[in-house]
Protein backbone atom coordinates (compact mmCIF):
# COMPACT_ATOMS: atom_id res chain seq x y z
CA UNK A 1 0.00 0.00 0.00
CA UNK A 2 1.60 3.22 -1.11
CA UNK A 3 0.18 6.64 -1.80
CA UNK A 4 1.96 8.53 -4.54
CA UNK A 5 1.67 12.30 -4.25
CA UNK A 6 2.72 14.59 -7.10
CA UNK A 7 2.83 18.27 -6.24
CA UNK A 8 2.25 20.61 -9.19
CA UNK A 9 2.92 24.34 -9.19
CA UNK A 10 -0.55 25.44 -10.28
CA UNK A 11 -3.92 24.53 -11.72
CA UNK A 12 -2.61 24.49 -15.28
CA UNK A 13 0.16 22.01 -14.45
CA UNK A 14 -2.35 19.90 -12.56
CA UNK A 15 -4.64 19.76 -15.60
CA UNK A 16 -1.74 18.72 -17.84
CA UNK A 17 -0.67 15.97 -15.40
CA UNK A 18 -4.25 14.69 -15.06
CA UNK A 19 -4.72 14.70 -18.84
CA UNK A 20 -1.41 12.82 -19.19
CA UNK A 21 -2.70 10.15 -16.80
CA UNK A 22 -5.97 9.77 -18.72
CA UNK A 23 -4.25 9.72 -22.11
CA UNK A 24 -1.69 7.14 -20.97
CA UNK A 25 -4.50 4.71 -20.12
CA UNK A 26 -6.41 5.41 -23.35
CA UNK A 27 -3.30 4.97 -25.53
CA UNK A 28 -2.58 1.65 -23.87
CA UNK A 29 -6.21 0.58 -24.06
CA UNK A 30 -8.27 2.52 -26.64
CA UNK A 31 -11.55 1.05 -25.33
CA UNK A 32 -10.72 1.99 -21.73
CA UNK A 33 -13.56 2.62 -19.29
CA UNK A 34 -13.03 5.86 -17.41
CA UNK A 35 -14.79 7.06 -14.28
CA UNK A 36 -14.85 10.87 -14.35
CA UNK A 37 -15.91 13.39 -11.69
CA UNK A 38 -17.70 16.71 -11.81
CA UNK A 39 -16.72 19.83 -9.84
CA UNK A 40 -14.62 22.88 -10.52
CA UNK A 41 -11.27 21.11 -10.20
CA UNK A 42 -11.43 18.84 -13.28
CA UNK A 43 -12.75 21.49 -15.70
CA UNK A 44 -9.27 22.55 -16.93
CA UNK A 45 -8.39 18.85 -17.31
CA UNK A 46 -11.45 18.32 -19.50
CA UNK A 47 -10.50 21.34 -21.61
CA UNK A 48 -6.99 19.90 -21.99
CA UNK A 49 -8.47 16.54 -23.08
CA UNK A 50 -10.72 18.31 -25.59
CA UNK A 51 -7.74 20.11 -27.09
CA UNK A 52 -5.69 16.94 -27.28
CA UNK A 53 -8.55 15.13 -29.00
CA UNK A 54 -9.11 17.89 -31.53
CA UNK A 55 -5.42 18.09 -32.36
CA UNK A 56 -5.40 14.32 -33.00
CA UNK A 57 -3.09 13.66 -30.09
CA UNK A 58 -5.45 11.11 -28.52
CA UNK A 59 -8.51 9.23 -29.73
CA UNK A 60 -11.36 8.69 -27.28
CA UNK A 61 -13.75 7.27 -29.86
CA UNK A 62 -13.59 3.74 -28.47
CA UNK A 63 -13.49 4.82 -24.82
CA UNK A 64 -16.43 4.61 -22.46
CA UNK A 65 -17.08 7.12 -19.70
CA UNK A 66 -18.95 6.52 -16.47
CA UNK A 67 -20.15 9.28 -14.18
CA UNK A 68 -19.18 8.54 -10.60
CA UNK A 69 -22.34 10.13 -9.18
CA UNK A 70 -25.50 12.06 -10.02
CA UNK A 71 -28.15 13.96 -8.10
CA UNK A 72 -31.43 12.16 -7.44
CA UNK A 73 -34.66 13.90 -8.38
CA UNK A 74 -34.24 16.70 -10.93
CA UNK A 75 -34.95 16.26 -14.60
CA UNK A 76 -31.74 15.64 -16.51
CA UNK A 77 -31.73 19.00 -18.31
CA UNK A 78 -31.77 20.88 -14.99
CA UNK A 79 -28.67 23.09 -14.75
CA UNK A 80 -26.58 21.76 -11.88
CA UNK A 81 -27.08 18.07 -12.55
CA UNK A 82 -24.01 16.10 -13.40
CA UNK A 83 -25.55 15.19 -16.74
CA UNK A 84 -25.69 18.91 -17.54
CA UNK A 85 -22.11 19.32 -16.26
CA UNK A 86 -20.75 16.60 -18.58
CA UNK A 87 -22.60 18.11 -21.53
CA UNK A 88 -21.11 21.52 -20.84
CA UNK A 89 -17.57 20.65 -19.79
CA UNK A 90 -16.63 17.20 -21.08
CA UNK A 91 -16.53 17.97 -24.78
CA UNK A 92 -14.72 14.89 -25.97
CA UNK A 93 -16.29 12.16 -28.09
CA UNK A 94 -16.20 8.72 -26.48
CA UNK A 95 -18.19 5.72 -27.72
CA UNK A 96 -20.56 6.19 -24.76
CA UNK A 97 -21.03 8.30 -21.68
CA UNK A 98 -23.06 6.60 -18.94
CA UNK A 99 -24.66 8.47 -16.07
CA UNK A 100 -27.44 7.40 -13.70
CA UNK A 101 -30.68 9.14 -14.73
CA UNK A 102 -31.29 11.94 -12.25
CA UNK A 103 -35.05 11.68 -12.76
CA UNK A 104 -35.26 7.90 -12.46
CA UNK A 105 -38.53 7.03 -10.68
CA UNK A 106 -36.68 4.61 -8.38
CA UNK A 107 -33.19 6.08 -7.74
CA UNK A 108 -32.14 3.10 -5.65
CA UNK A 109 -32.92 0.65 -8.46
CA UNK A 110 -31.30 3.07 -10.93
CA UNK A 111 -27.95 3.28 -9.16
CA UNK A 112 -27.86 -0.45 -8.45
CA UNK A 113 -28.51 -1.24 -12.11
CA UNK A 114 -25.92 1.35 -13.13
CA UNK A 115 -23.17 -0.11 -10.95
CA UNK A 116 -24.08 -3.68 -11.91
CA UNK A 117 -23.87 -2.81 -15.61
CA UNK A 118 -20.54 -1.05 -15.07
CA UNK A 119 -19.14 -4.10 -13.31
CA UNK A 120 -20.54 -6.47 -15.95
CA UNK A 121 -18.86 -4.39 -18.68
CA UNK A 122 -15.54 -5.03 -16.95
CA UNK A 123 -15.27 -2.23 -14.38
CA UNK A 124 -13.22 0.93 -14.56
CA UNK A 125 -9.67 1.04 -15.94
CA UNK A 126 -9.11 4.50 -14.48
CA UNK A 127 -11.13 6.55 -12.04
CA UNK A 128 -10.37 10.24 -11.74
CA UNK A 129 -11.65 11.73 -8.49
CA UNK A 130 -11.98 15.05 -6.72
CA UNK A 131 -12.11 15.56 -2.98
CA UNK A 132 -14.75 17.62 -1.22
CA UNK A 133 -13.92 20.09 1.52
CA UNK A 134 -15.32 17.58 4.01
CA UNK A 135 -13.35 14.69 2.51
CA UNK A 136 -16.15 13.27 0.38
CA UNK A 137 -15.32 11.19 -2.67
CA UNK A 138 -18.05 11.10 -5.31
CA UNK A 139 -21.12 11.51 -3.05
CA UNK A 140 -19.65 9.38 -0.27
CA UNK A 141 -19.95 11.84 2.60
CA UNK A 142 -18.27 11.54 6.02
CA UNK A 143 -19.54 8.36 7.69
CA UNK A 144 -18.98 6.28 4.53
CA UNK A 145 -17.06 3.07 5.16
CA UNK A 146 -14.48 1.55 2.85
CA UNK A 147 -16.99 -1.23 2.13
CA UNK A 148 -19.74 1.13 0.93
CA UNK A 149 -21.36 0.22 -2.37
CA UNK A 150 -23.39 2.11 -4.94
CA UNK A 151 -26.36 3.65 -3.19
CA UNK A 152 -28.69 6.57 -2.81
CA UNK A 153 -27.21 8.76 -0.09
CA UNK A 154 -28.11 12.00 1.71
CA UNK A 155 -25.87 14.92 0.76
CA UNK A 156 -24.08 16.80 3.53
CA UNK A 157 -25.40 20.30 4.05
CA UNK A 158 -21.93 21.72 3.40
CA UNK A 159 -21.85 19.87 0.07
CA UNK A 160 -25.33 21.14 -0.84
CA UNK A 161 -24.14 24.67 -0.11
CA UNK A 162 -21.23 24.19 -2.52
CA UNK A 163 -23.70 23.23 -5.29
CA UNK A 164 -26.05 26.18 -4.67
CA UNK A 165 -24.59 28.33 -7.45
CA UNK A 166 -24.85 25.52 -9.98
CA UNK A 167 -28.54 24.98 -9.17
CA UNK A 168 -29.32 28.68 -8.80
CA UNK A 169 -30.08 28.58 -5.07
CA UNK A 170 -29.61 26.33 -2.05
CA UNK A 171 -33.24 25.26 -1.87
CA UNK A 172 -33.05 23.90 -5.42
CA UNK A 173 -30.11 21.59 -4.57
CA UNK A 174 -31.36 18.00 -4.24
CA UNK A 175 -31.02 16.34 -0.83
CA UNK A 176 -30.12 12.93 -2.23
CA UNK A 177 -27.44 11.69 -4.58
CA UNK A 178 -26.76 8.42 -6.40
CA UNK A 179 -23.14 7.42 -6.07
CA UNK A 180 -20.64 4.67 -6.63
CA UNK A 181 -19.51 3.47 -3.21
CA UNK A 182 -15.96 3.61 -1.87
CA UNK A 183 -15.60 -0.13 -2.52
CA UNK A 184 -16.71 0.39 -6.14
CA UNK A 185 -14.16 3.17 -6.59
CA UNK A 186 -11.42 1.01 -5.06
CA UNK A 187 -12.13 -1.66 -7.72
CA UNK A 188 -10.98 0.68 -10.50
CA UNK A 189 -7.60 -0.50 -11.80
CA UNK A 190 -6.02 2.94 -11.38
CA UNK A 191 -7.06 5.91 -9.22
CA UNK A 192 -6.02 9.52 -9.76
CA UNK A 193 -7.19 12.10 -7.23
CA UNK A 194 -7.14 15.84 -7.98
CA UNK A 195 -6.95 18.51 -5.30
CA UNK A 196 -6.50 22.19 -5.87
CA UNK A 197 -6.54 25.38 -3.81
CA UNK A 198 -5.59 26.48 -0.32
CA UNK A 199 -9.04 25.69 1.08
CA UNK A 200 -8.36 21.98 0.43
CA UNK A 201 -5.04 21.93 2.33
CA UNK A 202 -6.49 20.72 5.65
CA UNK A 203 -8.56 17.92 4.16
CA UNK A 204 -5.76 16.86 1.80
CA UNK A 205 -3.44 16.45 4.77
CA UNK A 206 -6.10 14.51 6.68
CA UNK A 207 -6.81 12.24 3.71
CA UNK A 208 -3.17 11.47 2.94
CA UNK A 209 -1.44 11.64 6.32
CA UNK A 210 -4.23 11.23 8.88
CA UNK A 211 -5.83 7.95 9.93
CA UNK A 212 -7.89 5.96 7.43
CA UNK A 213 -11.36 6.70 8.74
CA UNK A 214 -15.04 7.10 7.85
CA UNK A 215 -14.67 10.71 8.99
CA UNK A 216 -12.70 11.53 5.82
CA UNK A 217 -13.81 9.07 3.11
CA UNK A 218 -10.92 10.13 0.83
CA UNK A 219 -8.57 8.61 3.41
CA UNK A 220 -9.80 5.16 2.24
CA UNK A 221 -8.18 5.70 -1.15
CA UNK A 222 -4.84 4.67 0.33
CA UNK A 223 -6.20 1.09 0.37
CA UNK A 224 -5.71 1.06 -3.40
CA UNK A 225 -2.44 -0.33 -4.79
CA UNK A 226 -2.18 2.24 -7.60
CA UNK A 227 -3.41 5.61 -6.41
CA UNK A 228 -1.80 8.92 -7.37
CA UNK A 229 -2.72 12.25 -5.83
CA UNK A 230 -2.14 15.24 -8.11
CA UNK A 231 -2.12 18.24 -5.80
CA UNK A 232 -1.34 21.85 -6.52
CA UNK A 233 1.10 23.71 -4.28
CA UNK A 234 -1.64 25.48 -2.34
CA UNK A 235 -3.55 22.28 -1.53
CA UNK A 236 -0.26 20.55 -0.66
CA UNK A 237 0.92 23.31 1.67
CA UNK A 238 0.25 21.37 4.89
CA UNK A 239 1.72 18.04 3.76
CA UNK A 240 4.91 16.82 5.39
CA UNK A 241 7.99 17.22 3.20
CA UNK A 242 8.22 14.24 0.84
CA UNK A 243 10.39 12.94 -1.93
CA UNK A 244 7.98 13.22 -4.87
P1 LIG B 1 -14.51 20.86 -6.51
O1 LIG B 1 -15.37 19.63 -5.94
O2 LIG B 1 -13.65 20.31 -7.58
O3 LIG B 1 -15.57 21.78 -7.07
O4 LIG B 1 -13.77 21.42 -5.37
C1 LIG B 1 -14.70 18.51 -5.53
C2 LIG B 1 -15.70 17.51 -4.99
O5 LIG B 1 -16.65 17.93 -4.31
O6 LIG B 1 -15.51 16.32 -5.21
Coordinates of N, CA, C and O and ligand atoms in Angstrom, one line a residue, residues 39-42 130-132 136 163 200, ligand 1:
X39 N -17.4 18.9 -10.8 CA -16.7 19.8 -9.8 C -15.9 20.8 -10.6 O -15.6 20.7 -11.8
X40 N -15.4 21.8 -9.9 CA -14.6 22.9 -10.5 C -13.2 22.4 -10.9 O -12.7 22.8 -11.9
X41 N -12.7 21.5 -10.0 CA -11.3 21.1 -10.2 C -11.0 20.5 -11.6 O -10.0 20.8 -12.2
X42 N -11.8 19.5 -12.0 CA -11.4 18.8 -13.3 C -11.7 19.6 -14.6 O -11.3 19.2 -15.6
X130 N -12.3 13.8 -7.5 CA -12.0 15.0 -6.7 C -12.1 14.7 -5.2 O -12.4 13.6 -4.9
X131 N -11.9 15.7 -4.4 CA -12.1 15.6 -3.0 C -12.9 16.8 -2.5 O -12.5 17.9 -2.8
X132 N -14.0 16.5 -1.8 CA -14.8 17.6 -1.2 C -14.1 18.2 0.0 O -13.2 17.6 0.6
X136 N -15.3 14.2 1.2 CA -16.1 13.3 0.4 C -15.4 12.9 -0.9 O -14.6 13.7 -1.5
X163 N -23.0 23.4 -4.0 CA -23.7 23.2 -5.3 C -24.8 24.3 -5.5 O -25.4 24.3 -6.6
X200 N -8.4 23.5 0.3 CA -8.4 22.0 0.4 C -7.2 21.5 1.3 O -7.0 20.3 1.5
Ligands
LIG1 P1 -14.5 20.9 -6.5 O1 -15.4 19.6 -5.9 O2 -13.6 20.3 -7.6 O3 -15.6 21.8 -7.1 O4 -13.8 21.4 -5.4 C1 -14.7 18.5 -5.5 C2 -15.7 17.5 -5.0 O5 -16.7 17.9 -4.3 O6 -15.5 16.3 -5.2

